[in-house]
Each structure stands twice: as C-alpha cells, then as structure tokens.
C-alpha cells in the first residue's frame, strides 16, 4: 500500500481499433492493480478514468468513486471505442475537464499532485507536443506508457521531465502487469504526517516532502496553521434560513419569526393560518396575517363597519371600470357595452367600428434569435390583439401570418382560417425559429406568395385593400429596399412596426406614404400596447379625429343614389308646402280684412 497521499490520478487509456479485445482486458487489469495499491478516499488519493480513440469518453471523474470496489466495477464495464488515435485531444480533455475542481480535483494552492497516466499502443494521429506542454504548465505531471507498437518520439513529446522517470515502453501487453508493480513505486513516497510530529489539532494532510493541517467541518484553521476554532455558521450567509439563523458550536439551526412555524426542510417558514381555527365569523373570506386575521369581501362587495359582513356595491361607480362607452353594474360585477353600430373588443372594454371593413392582411413577424423566446410570446400576443380589431370571415377580413429569420415560413395563408378564434389559436401554436434576420427575403416571399390568389388574396379587381404589417426588432442582414418598393408598387399598403434595436431608416423604407402614419416604434417588447392602437387608427380611419372616412366603391355608389333620391323627395315636399302656404296666407288675409271691417262698423 502507498501510505502517502493525497494525489489526483487520471488514467488516459487508448481504446483505438488497433487495441485488440484481449489486450484491452490486460489494460483493465493494469489500472486495477495500481488502484489496488493506493490509499483511496476523499482526503487521500482520488482516481478518474477516461478513454479515447477519435473521441474522448469520461468513464468516471475524480469526485465519482472513493472505494476500490466501485472503481473496479466501473472499469470492468468499459466498452472500447475502437476508432482512431487522437492522443492530443485526450490530453486537452484531461487538462480542461478531468483536472478541474468541478470534476473533483483539489485546488492548486493545496499542492496536491495532479498525475496523468497515458497508456497507448500506437502513434498519435494529432499533435501532442504543444498540448502536453500546456498541461505540464498547468501543473499536471504526465507519465507516458507505450506498449508494443507505440512511437517512442511521441511518448517523449508528451511526458514530463525528467524523461527517464516518466517515459516507459513495454514490449508486449503481457508485460504491462509486471511493469505496473514497478510503476507503483513511482507513485509512493514518504508520508510526512506519519514520520514526524505534525502538531495538527484535527487532521494532517501529507504532500510530497511536506504536509498541512485541516480542520473538521464546522471549524476553521487559525493563523498558526495548526489549531482550529469553531465557525459561526450563520455569519457567511449561506445557511439558507428564511427568517433567523441561530449559531451553535460548529453548526446552526433555523428559527421563524412570531406568527410563523418551521417547515420540514428546517429552513423555510410558513405563516400560521389563523383562519383555519374557524372562529373568524367572516361572511365572505378570512385572511390570515402573522399575528391574527381580518375579513375580506368578494369582488363587488364592501366590508361593513362590523368588520365581518359584506354588502354589494355599484362597481361602475366604485372602481375604475375602464369601459370606453358605458358601464353596466350587476351584483358583485359589471360589464361594458358599446353604442349601436360598434362592437366590444377582445379586452371587454374598448369599442371598435373597424370590423365593418374588408381587408386582406398579412403579418410578417421577426423570429430571429435576438428576439428571444419570452419576447416572441409577447409578439404572438401583439398579433392576436390586432386580430381582435378585425371582423374575420371568409367574405370579410382575411388574415395570413409569415415568420422569418434566416429563412421564411408561411405559418398560415390568407385562406386557411375564417374566424378570429381559429387564427388566435394558430398564432399561439407558432414555433420560434431563432436564427438570422433576412427581412428582405421575407418581403420577397410576401409579395410573390402571400398576396397571391393561390394563397387566398382576393383579385385586385375586387378593390379589397391589401395590407402588409412587418414586425422586426433589429437590422436586416440583407437588402430590403427593392422588395419594399415592389410591395408598394404592387398595391400593398405597408405598415412597419419596430421594437428594441429596430433601425428607423429600414422601418421608413418599408412603410407606405405618408410614412409617419405607417410606421411605429416601441423601445421594449413589454410596452407594445400603444402600437396596437396606432395600427387601429390607421387601418380604421373612421376612428381617427378629423380624418376622412374611406369606403369601398360599391358603398360610394349606394350613397350617391341615396343622396339623389333624398334630394328629389325633399324638392317635391318643398313645392307642395309652398303651394299650401300660399293658399293659407290668402285665406288669413281675407279673414283679417273682414274683422277690421266689423270693428270699424261698431265704432
């Protein structure tokens, strides 16, 4: 047995195709023979094993096992990779992964030897000199064990100096076990803790040519580096107590404030539920607080002076109901109504006349990686709020959706869904692309495909407005000018919506004239609400202040005919009234003259 320790040893085993099965079995035994001679444990020697061929595979880390039985079981379960011989890659993995503190290696300042034992039977297929030097500079001592066909120059290139103590070439696999017994002596030295009076109060840890003292858990090493003092476990703030930490000798316990009790995890606290005692007499709800309880009424009711009973309230007068037109109270609640000719929007408060118009609307949304998943969900909510403005049907407004990143994907065309509920459900099921930002490619797709009759756009001869809404959060990676121009030339009214790092110059290039009415911007995804209102005012001009109401050609012809008929009727009525008025005036004049004559006769 090696009486020294601790050490961190990682076996780096060649399992390339040139190693035959019975030879690999000998390599297993070689590792187990060396492990069997070591003093293993978390504070003694730690062992890890990796195998390599064209790739590197971690068998177990320095922190995984601390008993010989567990290590032997893991070694016996190794399945050789049987590929190439990338020894340099294996050394790189040992340096960057296997000998890190995360994988169980002790910190360098503790001066615990880090030893890599590389066993190979062939010439490396990659460069080893540079990476081996880096590993040695990182504090790793490398033993290179070559078997049979191994290249001596490669062994010397990877081993630590002095080479005569770190390079070994064995003529055959059968001799490696005999070599293993000799190699064990290289890993053993004098145990300084056992051969001299160390003076450590708790425990002594031996290192090559020296030692240091360690303290038991709950204690810290004093400045004399030998004696130990209890640690105030509450002082470092890592105790995890929700309310109060109470320090004891080398340990601590958690305690809760008044009105709370300690949970089973012995760290968190829960408030005592005074309402559960069933002595509160609250008419509606009882609310527990740290030192008692109080009564609360359900929505639409007011707590009475006795602090227990509740009475219904007129919520339209008592709360900020937010109804755009009129609030109607019910018992414990309220609802909003709109004037005749308008309908209630999806928020249940605002009124909209926009549903009366028919449009073909294609929304093109940015699915690039800069948007991020949580913001993409906000974009989908933004799309559905636009849908809430519209009266969707097969013969009314049609809606299509396109997502783009490094490529473009039609989520659904104009003729796919014929109700707002169907569209909103499909929008929420859209999957985030998360790649580049090819806005120009998206505009090309919209012009060539989305507004085609094949995908549901009504023919231009029907005079149904075609509206394209482009949503983006950053600069395009391709040119947008050509296809933005073609979109507008083809009769599409273009709206541009930008968020975050969107470029104003690009938004203006996309937007139709007048540009100020066709592009919007928000600094943050969470504050996009006003963009919906801006869009509503521009596609529903009758809701804007002082703006001309835009109607379809057929509707204008009906209005003209109505006006013509009305004027003719009024003219006819006017002529009749004039004749009647003239007759009445003559009769009244004659009557007045008769009365005047009668008065004169009486005088």
Short mmCIF file of N, CA and C in Angstrom, two decimals, residues 292-424:
data_model
loop_
_atom_site.label_atom_id
_atom_site.label_comp_id
_atom_site.label_asym_id
_atom_site.label_seq_id
_atom_site.Cartn_x
_atom_site.Cartn_y
_atom_site.Cartn_z
N UNK A 292 -52.70 37.29 13.56
CA UNK A 292 -54.15 37.23 13.64
C UNK A 292 -54.79 37.06 12.29
N UNK A 293 -55.95 37.74 12.08
CA UNK A 293 -56.66 37.62 10.81
C UNK A 293 -57.53 38.85 10.62
N UNK A 294 -58.04 39.02 9.38
CA UNK A 294 -59.04 40.04 9.11
C UNK A 294 -59.99 39.51 8.03
N UNK A 295 -61.19 40.14 7.92
CA UNK A 295 -62.20 39.71 6.96
C UNK A 295 -62.08 40.51 5.67
N UNK A 296 -62.41 39.85 4.56
CA UNK A 296 -62.36 40.50 3.25
C UNK A 296 -63.59 40.06 2.46
N UNK A 297 -64.15 41.02 1.68
CA UNK A 297 -65.33 40.73 0.87
C UNK A 297 -64.92 40.35 -0.55
N UNK A 298 -65.79 39.57 -1.20
CA UNK A 298 -65.54 39.22 -2.58
C UNK A 298 -65.68 40.44 -3.47
N UNK A 299 -65.17 40.33 -4.69
CA UNK A 299 -65.22 41.44 -5.63
C UNK A 299 -66.66 41.90 -5.83
N UNK A 300 -66.87 43.22 -5.76
CA UNK A 300 -68.21 43.75 -5.93
C UNK A 300 -68.94 43.99 -4.63
N UNK A 301 -68.29 43.74 -3.50
CA UNK A 301 -68.91 43.93 -2.18
C UNK A 301 -68.01 44.80 -1.31
N UNK A 302 -68.64 45.46 -0.32
CA UNK A 302 -67.92 46.36 0.59
C UNK A 302 -68.05 45.85 2.02
N UNK A 303 -66.92 45.88 2.77
CA UNK A 303 -66.93 45.43 4.16
C UNK A 303 -67.67 46.46 5.01
N UNK A 304 -68.55 45.98 5.86
CA UNK A 304 -69.35 46.84 6.71
C UNK A 304 -68.60 47.21 8.00
N UNK A 305 -69.12 48.19 8.75
CA UNK A 305 -68.42 48.66 9.96
C UNK A 305 -68.15 47.57 10.99
N UNK A 306 -68.95 46.49 11.00
CA UNK A 306 -68.69 45.43 11.97
C UNK A 306 -67.47 44.60 11.62
N UNK A 307 -66.82 44.91 10.46
CA UNK A 307 -65.58 44.23 10.01
C UNK A 307 -65.78 42.75 9.72
N UNK A 308 -67.05 42.32 9.54
CA UNK A 308 -67.32 40.91 9.26
C UNK A 308 -68.27 40.73 8.07
N UNK A 309 -69.37 41.52 8.02
CA UNK A 309 -70.37 41.34 6.99
C UNK A 309 -70.05 42.18 5.75
N UNK A 310 -70.70 41.82 4.62
CA UNK A 310 -70.42 42.47 3.34
C UNK A 310 -71.71 42.91 2.66
N UNK A 311 -71.65 43.97 1.84
CA UNK A 311 -72.80 44.46 1.10
C UNK A 311 -72.38 44.73 -0.34
N UNK A 312 -73.27 44.37 -1.29
CA UNK A 312 -72.93 44.58 -2.70
C UNK A 312 -72.78 46.06 -3.01
N UNK A 313 -71.86 46.37 -3.92
CA UNK A 313 -71.58 47.75 -4.31
C UNK A 313 -71.80 47.93 -5.80
N UNK A 314 -72.07 49.19 -6.19
CA UNK A 314 -72.18 49.54 -7.61
C UNK A 314 -70.76 49.73 -8.14
N UNK A 315 -70.23 48.68 -8.75
CA UNK A 315 -68.82 48.72 -9.17
C UNK A 315 -68.58 49.78 -10.24
N UNK A 316 -69.59 50.10 -11.02
CA UNK A 316 -69.39 51.12 -12.06
C UNK A 316 -69.07 52.47 -11.43
N UNK A 317 -69.57 52.72 -10.21
CA UNK A 317 -69.30 53.98 -9.52
C UNK A 317 -68.14 53.86 -8.54
N UNK A 318 -67.83 52.64 -8.14
CA UNK A 318 -66.83 52.46 -7.10
C UNK A 318 -65.46 52.06 -7.57
N UNK A 319 -65.31 51.66 -8.86
CA UNK A 319 -63.99 51.23 -9.34
C UNK A 319 -63.71 51.90 -10.68
N UNK A 320 -62.46 51.86 -11.08
CA UNK A 320 -62.08 52.36 -12.40
C UNK A 320 -62.37 51.26 -13.41
N UNK A 321 -63.59 51.21 -13.93
CA UNK A 321 -64.03 50.09 -14.77
C UNK A 321 -63.37 50.09 -16.13
N UNK A 322 -62.99 51.24 -16.66
CA UNK A 322 -62.26 51.29 -17.94
C UNK A 322 -63.13 51.14 -19.17
N UNK A 323 -64.45 51.13 -19.02
CA UNK A 323 -65.33 51.00 -20.18
C UNK A 323 -65.21 52.24 -21.06
N UNK A 324 -65.04 52.03 -22.35
CA UNK A 324 -64.89 53.16 -23.27
C UNK A 324 -66.19 53.93 -23.45
N UNK A 325 -67.34 53.23 -23.45
CA UNK A 325 -68.61 53.91 -23.70
C UNK A 325 -69.49 53.91 -22.46
N UNK A 326 -69.89 52.72 -21.95
CA UNK A 326 -70.82 52.67 -20.84
C UNK A 326 -70.56 51.43 -20.00
N UNK A 327 -70.72 51.60 -18.67
CA UNK A 327 -70.55 50.50 -17.71
C UNK A 327 -71.92 50.13 -17.16
N UNK A 328 -72.20 48.82 -17.09
CA UNK A 328 -73.46 48.31 -16.55
C UNK A 328 -73.14 47.44 -15.35
N UNK A 329 -73.68 47.79 -14.17
CA UNK A 329 -73.40 47.04 -12.94
C UNK A 329 -74.31 45.83 -12.83
N UNK A 330 -73.75 44.75 -12.28
CA UNK A 330 -74.52 43.58 -11.88
C UNK A 330 -74.13 43.29 -10.44
N UNK A 331 -74.75 42.32 -9.81
CA UNK A 331 -74.43 42.03 -8.42
C UNK A 331 -73.01 41.46 -8.31
N UNK A 332 -72.17 42.26 -7.71
CA UNK A 332 -70.79 41.82 -7.50
C UNK A 332 -69.92 41.92 -8.73
N UNK A 333 -70.41 42.50 -9.82
CA UNK A 333 -69.59 42.58 -11.03
C UNK A 333 -70.11 43.70 -11.92
N UNK A 334 -69.59 43.77 -13.16
CA UNK A 334 -70.04 44.76 -14.13
C UNK A 334 -69.63 44.28 -15.52
N UNK A 335 -70.19 44.91 -16.55
CA UNK A 335 -69.75 44.65 -17.91
C UNK A 335 -69.88 45.93 -18.72
N UNK A 336 -69.15 45.98 -19.83
CA UNK A 336 -69.12 47.15 -20.68
C UNK A 336 -70.01 46.94 -21.91
N UNK A 337 -70.61 48.03 -22.40
CA UNK A 337 -71.40 47.98 -23.63
C UNK A 337 -70.93 49.09 -24.55
N UNK A 338 -71.21 48.94 -25.85
CA UNK A 338 -70.81 49.91 -26.87
C UNK A 338 -72.05 50.50 -27.54
N UNK A 339 -71.94 51.68 -28.13
CA UNK A 339 -73.08 52.27 -28.84
C UNK A 339 -73.46 51.43 -30.05
N UNK A 340 -74.66 51.65 -30.55
CA UNK A 340 -75.15 50.91 -31.70
C UNK A 340 -74.23 51.13 -32.90
N UNK A 341 -73.92 50.06 -33.60
CA UNK A 341 -73.02 50.14 -34.76
C UNK A 341 -71.58 49.84 -34.43
N UNK A 342 -71.25 49.70 -33.12
CA UNK A 342 -69.90 49.35 -32.71
C UNK A 342 -69.94 48.05 -31.91
N UNK A 343 -68.78 47.37 -31.85
CA UNK A 343 -68.74 46.13 -31.09
C UNK A 343 -67.61 46.16 -30.08
N UNK A 344 -67.77 45.36 -29.03
CA UNK A 344 -66.80 45.32 -27.94
C UNK A 344 -65.56 44.55 -28.38
N UNK A 345 -64.38 45.09 -28.07
CA UNK A 345 -63.13 44.43 -28.45
C UNK A 345 -62.81 43.28 -27.49
N UNK A 346 -61.73 42.59 -27.79
CA UNK A 346 -61.35 41.42 -27.00
C UNK A 346 -61.05 41.73 -25.55
N UNK A 347 -60.63 42.97 -25.23
CA UNK A 347 -60.34 43.31 -23.84
C UNK A 347 -61.59 43.53 -23.02
N UNK A 348 -62.79 43.48 -23.66
CA UNK A 348 -64.04 43.64 -22.94
C UNK A 348 -64.33 45.05 -22.50
N UNK A 349 -63.55 46.03 -22.99
CA UNK A 349 -63.72 47.41 -22.54
C UNK A 349 -63.80 48.41 -23.70
N UNK A 350 -62.93 48.26 -24.68
CA UNK A 350 -62.86 49.21 -25.78
C UNK A 350 -63.90 48.86 -26.86
N UNK A 351 -64.37 49.90 -27.60
CA UNK A 351 -65.32 49.72 -28.68
C UNK A 351 -64.62 49.94 -30.02
N UNK A 352 -65.06 49.25 -31.04
CA UNK A 352 -64.40 49.35 -32.34
C UNK A 352 -65.42 49.28 -33.45
N UNK A 353 -65.23 50.13 -34.48
CA UNK A 353 -66.06 50.10 -35.68
C UNK A 353 -65.29 49.48 -36.85
N UNK A 354 -64.07 48.99 -36.56
CA UNK A 354 -63.20 48.54 -37.64
C UNK A 354 -63.70 47.28 -38.30
N UNK A 355 -64.56 46.51 -37.59
CA UNK A 355 -64.98 45.22 -38.14
C UNK A 355 -65.78 45.35 -39.41
N UNK A 356 -66.32 46.54 -39.72
CA UNK A 356 -67.14 46.67 -40.90
C UNK A 356 -66.38 46.66 -42.20
N UNK A 357 -65.07 46.92 -42.19
CA UNK A 357 -64.28 46.96 -43.42
C UNK A 357 -63.74 45.60 -43.79
N UNK A 358 -63.50 45.38 -45.08
CA UNK A 358 -62.94 44.11 -45.55
C UNK A 358 -61.53 44.36 -46.06
N UNK A 359 -60.54 43.62 -45.53
CA UNK A 359 -59.15 43.75 -45.97
C UNK A 359 -58.53 42.37 -46.06
N UNK A 360 -57.43 42.28 -46.83
CA UNK A 360 -56.55 41.12 -46.83
C UNK A 360 -55.29 41.54 -46.09
N UNK A 361 -55.07 41.02 -44.89
CA UNK A 361 -53.96 41.42 -44.02
C UNK A 361 -52.97 40.27 -43.86
N UNK A 362 -51.70 40.52 -44.21
CA UNK A 362 -50.62 39.54 -43.99
C UNK A 362 -49.64 40.16 -43.01
N UNK A 363 -49.44 39.49 -41.86
CA UNK A 363 -48.48 39.95 -40.86
C UNK A 363 -47.20 39.14 -40.98
N UNK A 364 -46.07 39.85 -41.08
CA UNK A 364 -44.74 39.24 -41.26
C UNK A 364 -43.95 39.53 -39.99
N UNK A 365 -43.71 38.49 -39.15
CA UNK A 365 -43.11 38.69 -37.84
C UNK A 365 -41.68 38.16 -37.80
N UNK A 366 -40.85 38.88 -37.04
CA UNK A 366 -39.43 38.57 -36.90
C UNK A 366 -39.25 37.43 -35.90
N UNK A 367 -38.64 36.31 -36.34
CA UNK A 367 -38.37 35.18 -35.45
C UNK A 367 -36.88 34.96 -35.26
N UNK A 368 -36.06 36.05 -35.39
CA UNK A 368 -34.61 35.90 -35.26
C UNK A 368 -34.21 35.67 -33.81
N UNK A 369 -32.96 35.23 -33.60
CA UNK A 369 -32.52 34.84 -32.26
C UNK A 369 -32.44 36.02 -31.31
N UNK A 370 -32.33 37.28 -31.86
CA UNK A 370 -32.26 38.44 -30.99
C UNK A 370 -33.58 38.72 -30.29
N UNK A 371 -34.68 38.19 -30.82
CA UNK A 371 -35.99 38.43 -30.21
C UNK A 371 -36.08 37.75 -28.84
N UNK A 372 -35.55 36.52 -28.76
CA UNK A 372 -35.57 35.69 -27.56
C UNK A 372 -36.96 35.09 -27.30
N UNK A 373 -37.01 33.86 -26.75
CA UNK A 373 -38.28 33.14 -26.64
C UNK A 373 -39.37 33.88 -25.87
N UNK A 374 -39.00 34.50 -24.71
CA UNK A 374 -40.05 35.14 -23.93
C UNK A 374 -40.64 36.33 -24.67
N UNK A 375 -39.82 37.06 -25.45
CA UNK A 375 -40.33 38.19 -26.21
C UNK A 375 -41.14 37.73 -27.42
N UNK A 376 -40.79 36.56 -27.98
CA UNK A 376 -41.56 36.04 -29.12
C UNK A 376 -42.99 35.73 -28.69
N UNK A 377 -43.16 35.30 -27.43
CA UNK A 377 -44.51 35.08 -26.93
C UNK A 377 -45.29 36.39 -26.85
N UNK A 378 -44.58 37.50 -26.50
CA UNK A 378 -45.24 38.81 -26.48
C UNK A 378 -45.62 39.25 -27.89
N UNK A 379 -44.77 38.91 -28.88
CA UNK A 379 -45.08 39.24 -30.27
C UNK A 379 -46.36 38.52 -30.70
N UNK A 380 -46.51 37.24 -30.31
CA UNK A 380 -47.72 36.50 -30.68
C UNK A 380 -48.96 37.12 -30.02
N UNK A 381 -48.81 37.60 -28.78
CA UNK A 381 -49.92 38.28 -28.13
C UNK A 381 -50.26 39.57 -28.87
N UNK A 382 -49.22 40.28 -29.35
CA UNK A 382 -49.41 41.51 -30.14
C UNK A 382 -50.21 41.19 -31.40
N UNK A 383 -49.86 40.10 -32.09
CA UNK A 383 -50.57 39.70 -33.31
C UNK A 383 -52.04 39.43 -32.99
N UNK A 384 -52.31 38.75 -31.89
CA UNK A 384 -53.69 38.41 -31.55
C UNK A 384 -54.50 39.63 -31.14
N UNK A 385 -53.85 40.65 -30.60
CA UNK A 385 -54.57 41.88 -30.30
C UNK A 385 -54.96 42.60 -31.59
N UNK A 386 -54.13 42.49 -32.62
CA UNK A 386 -54.50 43.04 -33.94
C UNK A 386 -55.73 42.29 -34.46
N UNK A 387 -55.69 40.96 -34.33
CA UNK A 387 -56.82 40.14 -34.81
C UNK A 387 -58.12 40.53 -34.10
N UNK A 388 -58.01 40.90 -32.82
CA UNK A 388 -59.20 41.31 -32.07
C UNK A 388 -59.86 42.55 -32.65
N UNK A 389 -59.10 43.35 -33.42
CA UNK A 389 -59.66 44.56 -34.02
C UNK A 389 -60.54 44.25 -35.23
N UNK A 390 -60.41 43.07 -35.78
CA UNK A 390 -60.95 42.78 -37.11
C UNK A 390 -62.18 41.88 -37.03
N UNK A 391 -62.99 41.97 -38.07
CA UNK A 391 -64.14 41.07 -38.20
C UNK A 391 -63.77 40.03 -39.26
N UNK A 392 -63.23 38.92 -38.78
CA UNK A 392 -62.66 37.90 -39.66
C UNK A 392 -63.75 36.98 -40.17
N UNK A 393 -63.76 36.75 -41.49
CA UNK A 393 -64.66 35.77 -42.10
C UNK A 393 -64.16 35.48 -43.50
N UNK A 394 -64.74 34.46 -44.13
CA UNK A 394 -64.29 34.08 -45.48
C UNK A 394 -64.55 35.20 -46.48
N UNK A 395 -65.66 35.95 -46.28
CA UNK A 395 -66.01 37.02 -47.21
C UNK A 395 -65.71 38.40 -46.64
N UNK A 396 -65.23 38.45 -45.39
CA UNK A 396 -64.87 39.72 -44.78
C UNK A 396 -63.37 39.91 -44.77
N UNK A 397 -62.79 40.11 -43.59
CA UNK A 397 -61.34 40.27 -43.47
C UNK A 397 -60.66 38.91 -43.41
N UNK A 398 -59.57 38.79 -44.18
CA UNK A 398 -58.76 37.57 -44.16
C UNK A 398 -57.39 37.90 -43.59
N UNK A 399 -56.82 36.95 -42.84
CA UNK A 399 -55.54 37.18 -42.17
C UNK A 399 -54.58 36.04 -42.49
N UNK A 400 -53.34 36.39 -42.85
CA UNK A 400 -52.27 35.41 -43.04
C UNK A 400 -51.08 35.78 -42.16
N UNK A 401 -50.24 34.80 -41.84
CA UNK A 401 -49.08 35.02 -40.97
C UNK A 401 -47.84 34.38 -41.56
N UNK A 402 -46.74 35.16 -41.59
CA UNK A 402 -45.44 34.69 -42.08
C UNK A 402 -44.40 34.98 -41.01
N UNK A 403 -43.52 34.00 -40.73
CA UNK A 403 -42.40 34.19 -39.80
C UNK A 403 -41.09 34.09 -40.58
N UNK A 404 -40.12 34.90 -40.20
CA UNK A 404 -38.84 34.84 -40.89
C UNK A 404 -37.69 34.96 -39.90
N UNK A 405 -36.56 34.35 -40.28
CA UNK A 405 -35.28 34.52 -39.59
C UNK A 405 -34.22 34.47 -40.68
N UNK A 406 -33.46 33.35 -40.76
CA UNK A 406 -32.55 33.17 -41.89
C UNK A 406 -33.30 32.62 -43.09
N UNK A 407 -34.52 32.15 -42.87
CA UNK A 407 -35.40 31.67 -43.94
C UNK A 407 -36.81 32.18 -43.65
N UNK A 408 -37.72 31.89 -44.56
CA UNK A 408 -39.08 32.40 -44.44
C UNK A 408 -40.05 31.22 -44.42
N UNK A 409 -41.06 31.30 -43.53
CA UNK A 409 -42.03 30.22 -43.42
C UNK A 409 -43.44 30.80 -43.29
N UNK A 410 -44.33 30.34 -44.19
CA UNK A 410 -45.74 30.73 -44.08
C UNK A 410 -46.37 29.91 -42.96
N UNK A 411 -46.76 30.59 -41.85
CA UNK A 411 -47.39 29.89 -40.75
C UNK A 411 -48.82 29.50 -41.11
N UNK A 412 -49.54 30.40 -41.78
CA UNK A 412 -50.82 30.06 -42.40
C UNK A 412 -51.17 31.15 -43.42
N UNK A 413 -51.74 30.74 -44.59
CA UNK A 413 -52.08 31.70 -45.64
C UNK A 413 -53.40 32.40 -45.36
N UNK A 414 -53.78 33.32 -46.27
CA UNK A 414 -54.99 34.11 -46.09
C UNK A 414 -56.26 33.25 -46.10
N UNK A 415 -56.24 32.15 -46.85
CA UNK A 415 -57.45 31.35 -46.98
C UNK A 415 -57.49 30.16 -46.03
N UNK A 416 -56.63 30.15 -44.99
CA UNK A 416 -56.57 28.99 -44.09
C UNK A 416 -57.67 29.02 -43.04
N UNK A 417 -57.86 30.16 -42.37
CA UNK A 417 -58.82 30.24 -41.27
C UNK A 417 -59.86 31.33 -41.55
N UNK A 418 -61.08 31.11 -41.04
CA UNK A 418 -62.17 32.03 -41.33
C UNK A 418 -62.83 32.57 -40.07
N UNK A 419 -62.15 32.48 -38.92
CA UNK A 419 -62.67 33.09 -37.70
C UNK A 419 -61.50 33.56 -36.85
N UNK A 420 -61.76 34.58 -36.03
CA UNK A 420 -60.71 35.13 -35.17
C UNK A 420 -60.19 34.09 -34.18
N UNK A 421 -61.08 33.26 -33.64
CA UNK A 421 -60.66 32.24 -32.67
C UNK A 421 -59.70 31.23 -33.29
N UNK A 422 -59.98 30.81 -34.53
CA UNK A 422 -59.09 29.87 -35.22
C UNK A 422 -57.71 30.49 -35.43
N UNK A 423 -57.70 31.75 -35.85
CA UNK A 423 -56.42 32.43 -36.12
C UNK A 423 -55.63 32.58 -34.83
N UNK A 424 -56.28 33.03 -33.75
CA UNK A 424 -55.57 33.26 -32.49
C UNK A 424 -55.00 31.95 -31.94
#
